[in-house]
XYZ file of C-alpha atoms in Angstrom:
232
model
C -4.581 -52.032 -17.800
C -4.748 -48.846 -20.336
C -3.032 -46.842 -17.826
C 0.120 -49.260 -17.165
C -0.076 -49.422 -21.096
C -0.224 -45.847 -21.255
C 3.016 -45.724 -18.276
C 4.967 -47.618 -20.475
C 4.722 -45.863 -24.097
C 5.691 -42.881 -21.821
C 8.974 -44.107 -20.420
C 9.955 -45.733 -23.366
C 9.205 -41.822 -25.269
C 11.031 -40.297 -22.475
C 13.989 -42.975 -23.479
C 13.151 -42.514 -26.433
C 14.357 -38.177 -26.145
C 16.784 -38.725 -23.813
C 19.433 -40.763 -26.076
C 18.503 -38.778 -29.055
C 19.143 -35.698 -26.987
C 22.617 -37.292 -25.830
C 23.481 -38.053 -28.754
C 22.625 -34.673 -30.662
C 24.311 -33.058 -27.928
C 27.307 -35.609 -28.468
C 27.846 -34.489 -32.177
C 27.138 -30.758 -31.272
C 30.009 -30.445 -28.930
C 32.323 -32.772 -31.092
C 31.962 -31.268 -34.122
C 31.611 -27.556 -33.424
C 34.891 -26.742 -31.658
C 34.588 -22.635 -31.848
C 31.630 -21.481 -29.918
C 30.002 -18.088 -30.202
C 26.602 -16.204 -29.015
C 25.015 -17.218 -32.378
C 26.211 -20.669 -31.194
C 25.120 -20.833 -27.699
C 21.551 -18.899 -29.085
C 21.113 -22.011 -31.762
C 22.135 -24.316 -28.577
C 19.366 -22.810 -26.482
C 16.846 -23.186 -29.193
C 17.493 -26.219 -30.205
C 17.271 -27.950 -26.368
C 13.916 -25.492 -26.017
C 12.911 -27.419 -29.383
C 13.415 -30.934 -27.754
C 11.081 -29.821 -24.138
C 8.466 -28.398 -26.870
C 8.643 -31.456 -28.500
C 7.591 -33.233 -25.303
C 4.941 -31.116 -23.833
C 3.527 -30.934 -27.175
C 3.500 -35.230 -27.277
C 2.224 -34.814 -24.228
C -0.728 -32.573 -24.997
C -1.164 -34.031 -27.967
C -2.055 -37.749 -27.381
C -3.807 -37.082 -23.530
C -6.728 -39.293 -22.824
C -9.277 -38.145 -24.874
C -11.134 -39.434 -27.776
C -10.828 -36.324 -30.209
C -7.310 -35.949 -31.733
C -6.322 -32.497 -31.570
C -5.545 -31.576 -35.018
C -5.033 -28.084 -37.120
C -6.478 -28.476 -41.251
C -6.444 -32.323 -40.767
C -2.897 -32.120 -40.257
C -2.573 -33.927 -36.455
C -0.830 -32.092 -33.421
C 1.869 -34.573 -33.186
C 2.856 -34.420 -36.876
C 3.107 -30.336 -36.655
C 4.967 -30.379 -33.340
C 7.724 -32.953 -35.192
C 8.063 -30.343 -38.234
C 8.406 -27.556 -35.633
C 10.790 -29.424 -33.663
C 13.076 -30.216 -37.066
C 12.646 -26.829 -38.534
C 13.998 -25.415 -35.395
C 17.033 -28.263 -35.163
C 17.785 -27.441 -38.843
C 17.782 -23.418 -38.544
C 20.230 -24.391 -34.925
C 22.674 -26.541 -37.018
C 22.852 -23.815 -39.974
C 23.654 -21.434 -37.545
C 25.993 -23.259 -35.438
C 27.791 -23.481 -39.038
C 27.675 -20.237 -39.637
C 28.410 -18.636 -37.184
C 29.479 -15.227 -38.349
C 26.044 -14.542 -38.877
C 23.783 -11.800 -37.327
C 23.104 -12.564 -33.922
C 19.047 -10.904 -34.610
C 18.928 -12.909 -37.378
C 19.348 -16.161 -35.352
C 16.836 -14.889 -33.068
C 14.134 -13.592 -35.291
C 14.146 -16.665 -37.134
C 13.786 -19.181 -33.869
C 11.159 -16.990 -32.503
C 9.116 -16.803 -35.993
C 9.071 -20.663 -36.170
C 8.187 -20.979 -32.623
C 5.720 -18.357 -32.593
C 4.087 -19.744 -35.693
C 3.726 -23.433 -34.239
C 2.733 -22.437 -31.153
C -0.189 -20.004 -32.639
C -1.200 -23.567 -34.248
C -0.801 -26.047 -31.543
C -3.390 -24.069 -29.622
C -5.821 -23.460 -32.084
C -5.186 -27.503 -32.484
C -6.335 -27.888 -29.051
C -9.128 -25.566 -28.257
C -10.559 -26.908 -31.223
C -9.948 -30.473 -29.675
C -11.428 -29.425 -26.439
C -14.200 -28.057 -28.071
C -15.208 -30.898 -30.008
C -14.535 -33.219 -27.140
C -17.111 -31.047 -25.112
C -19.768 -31.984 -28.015
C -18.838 -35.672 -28.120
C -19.359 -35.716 -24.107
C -22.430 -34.152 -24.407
C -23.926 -36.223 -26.914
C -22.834 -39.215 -25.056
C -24.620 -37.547 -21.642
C -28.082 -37.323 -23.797
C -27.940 -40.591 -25.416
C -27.369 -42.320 -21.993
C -30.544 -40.106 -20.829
C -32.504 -41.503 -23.547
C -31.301 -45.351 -23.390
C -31.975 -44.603 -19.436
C -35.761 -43.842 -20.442
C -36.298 -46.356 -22.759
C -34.801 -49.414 -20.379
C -37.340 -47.672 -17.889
C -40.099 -47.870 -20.165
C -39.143 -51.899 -21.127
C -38.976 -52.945 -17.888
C -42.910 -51.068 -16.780
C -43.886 -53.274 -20.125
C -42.239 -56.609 -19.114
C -43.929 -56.204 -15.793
C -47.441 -55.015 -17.046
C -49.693 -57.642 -17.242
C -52.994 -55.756 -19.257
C -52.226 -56.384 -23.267
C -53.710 -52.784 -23.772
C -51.291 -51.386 -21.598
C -48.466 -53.831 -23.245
C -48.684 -51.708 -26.353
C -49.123 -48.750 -25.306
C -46.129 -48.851 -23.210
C -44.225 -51.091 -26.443
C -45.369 -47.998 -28.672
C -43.667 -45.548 -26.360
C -40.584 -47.198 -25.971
C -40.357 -47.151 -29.964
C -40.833 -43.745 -29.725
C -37.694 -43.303 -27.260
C -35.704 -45.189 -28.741
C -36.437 -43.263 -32.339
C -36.046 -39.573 -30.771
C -33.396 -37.455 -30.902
C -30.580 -37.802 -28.374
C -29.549 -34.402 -28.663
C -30.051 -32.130 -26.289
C -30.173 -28.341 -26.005
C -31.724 -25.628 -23.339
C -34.574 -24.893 -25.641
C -35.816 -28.767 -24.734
C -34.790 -28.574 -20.964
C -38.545 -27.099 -19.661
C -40.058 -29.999 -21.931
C -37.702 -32.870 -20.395
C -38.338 -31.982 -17.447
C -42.011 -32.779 -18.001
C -41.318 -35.799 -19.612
C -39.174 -37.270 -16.191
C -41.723 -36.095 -14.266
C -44.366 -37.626 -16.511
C -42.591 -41.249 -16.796
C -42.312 -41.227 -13.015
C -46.016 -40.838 -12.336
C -46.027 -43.138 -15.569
C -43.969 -45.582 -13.196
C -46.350 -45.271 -9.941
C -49.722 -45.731 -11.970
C -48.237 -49.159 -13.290
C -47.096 -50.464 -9.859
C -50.361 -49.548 -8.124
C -52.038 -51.330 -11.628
C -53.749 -48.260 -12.594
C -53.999 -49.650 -16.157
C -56.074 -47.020 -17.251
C -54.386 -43.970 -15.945
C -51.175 -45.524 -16.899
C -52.183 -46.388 -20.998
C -53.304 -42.257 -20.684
C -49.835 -41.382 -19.553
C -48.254 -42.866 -22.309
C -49.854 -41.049 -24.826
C -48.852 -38.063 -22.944
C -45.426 -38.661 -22.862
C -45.522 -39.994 -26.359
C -47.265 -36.163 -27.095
C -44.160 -34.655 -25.289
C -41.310 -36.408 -26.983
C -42.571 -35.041 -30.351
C -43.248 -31.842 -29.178
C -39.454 -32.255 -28.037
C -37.787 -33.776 -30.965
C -39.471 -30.958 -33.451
C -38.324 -27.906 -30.775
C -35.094 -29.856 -31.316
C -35.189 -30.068 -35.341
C -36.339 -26.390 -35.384
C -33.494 -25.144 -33.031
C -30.580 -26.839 -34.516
């Protein structure tokens, strides 16, 4: 459903450009009747302006949850003053059109150069950020994975010692950091390792060995979430 939603919003932009580029190029070639190479250089910049503007739309609003944005200004709102800076500085010159041909140039290039510089600082910085926000997401799934592990060894034990104990540990999951970093990777690693023998002792009913492992892991989840404090 989001990606026939998505289809649509981009056929009715593309629409959207298409008539406003008719129409622009419409009252271009109506108005302007003499046509020189400051003309047809403000005519090139000003259709370049218009596929910018769509890439950048593009780019901009991709499936992602960070919005790529540059000082808390968004990527979409930039790209639309690029794209009218650039139409404005093509209609001033297609008026006046005696002017210096580098001039025309130099000042198209500046304002492209300029936005550009910003729309990928936008999104690297997006990318970035959206790397984090994955990661997090990985590690929090990784935790909530350990903790449903944990609740389902307690539903299923039947000793009351062994009850809390394994109720105590899943507290203690469900309180630690989801974070993740490679400084905790060696200890995590003990800790799967350790909840999987945790696992075997309670299906053989190994109460015993089982309450003991709990304690462990409990041990290695604050060893884990103070590595992670003292690394951050």
């Amino acid at each position: 459903m989001r990606r026939m939603t998505d289809k649509k919003t981009l056929i009715l932009f593309s629409i959207i450009y298409v008539v406003v580029f008719a129409v622009m190029n419409m009252l271009v070639f109506f108005v302007f009747n003499e046509k020189n190479n400051v003309f047809w250089i403000s005519y090139g910049f000003m259709c370049a302006a218009f596929v910018i503007q769509i890439v950048s739309m593009f780019l901009a609003v991709k499936a992602l949850e960070v919005e790529a944005v540059f000082f808390g200004i968004p990527l979409v709102s930039i790209s639309l003053f690029y794209f009218f800076a650039a139409v404005f500085i093509s209609a001033v010159f297609m008026i006046f059109q005696n002017a210096p041909v580098k001039l025309a140039i130099a000042l198209q290039v500046i304002v492209l150069a300029v936005y550009l510089v910003i729309a990928v600082i936008a999104l690297m910085a997006r990318d970035t950020v959206q790397d984090v926000n994955d990661n997090i997401k990985v590690s929090v799934v990784a935790i909530r994975s350990m903790q449903a592990d944990v609740e389902t060894l307690k539903a299923q034990a039947q000793d009351p010692a062994l009850k809390e104990k394994l109720r105590k540990l899943s507290e203690t999951i469900r309180y630690s950091d989801p974070m993740s970093n490679d400084a905790v990777t060696d200890i995590e690693g003990r800790i799967m390792q350790a909840l999987n023998e945790l696992r075997i002792f309670c299906e053989n009913g190994q109460n015993a060995d089982a309450a003991k492992k709990c304690g462990e892991i409990e041990v290695l989840f604050l060893q884990r979430n103070n590595l992670l404090k003292a690394t951050k």
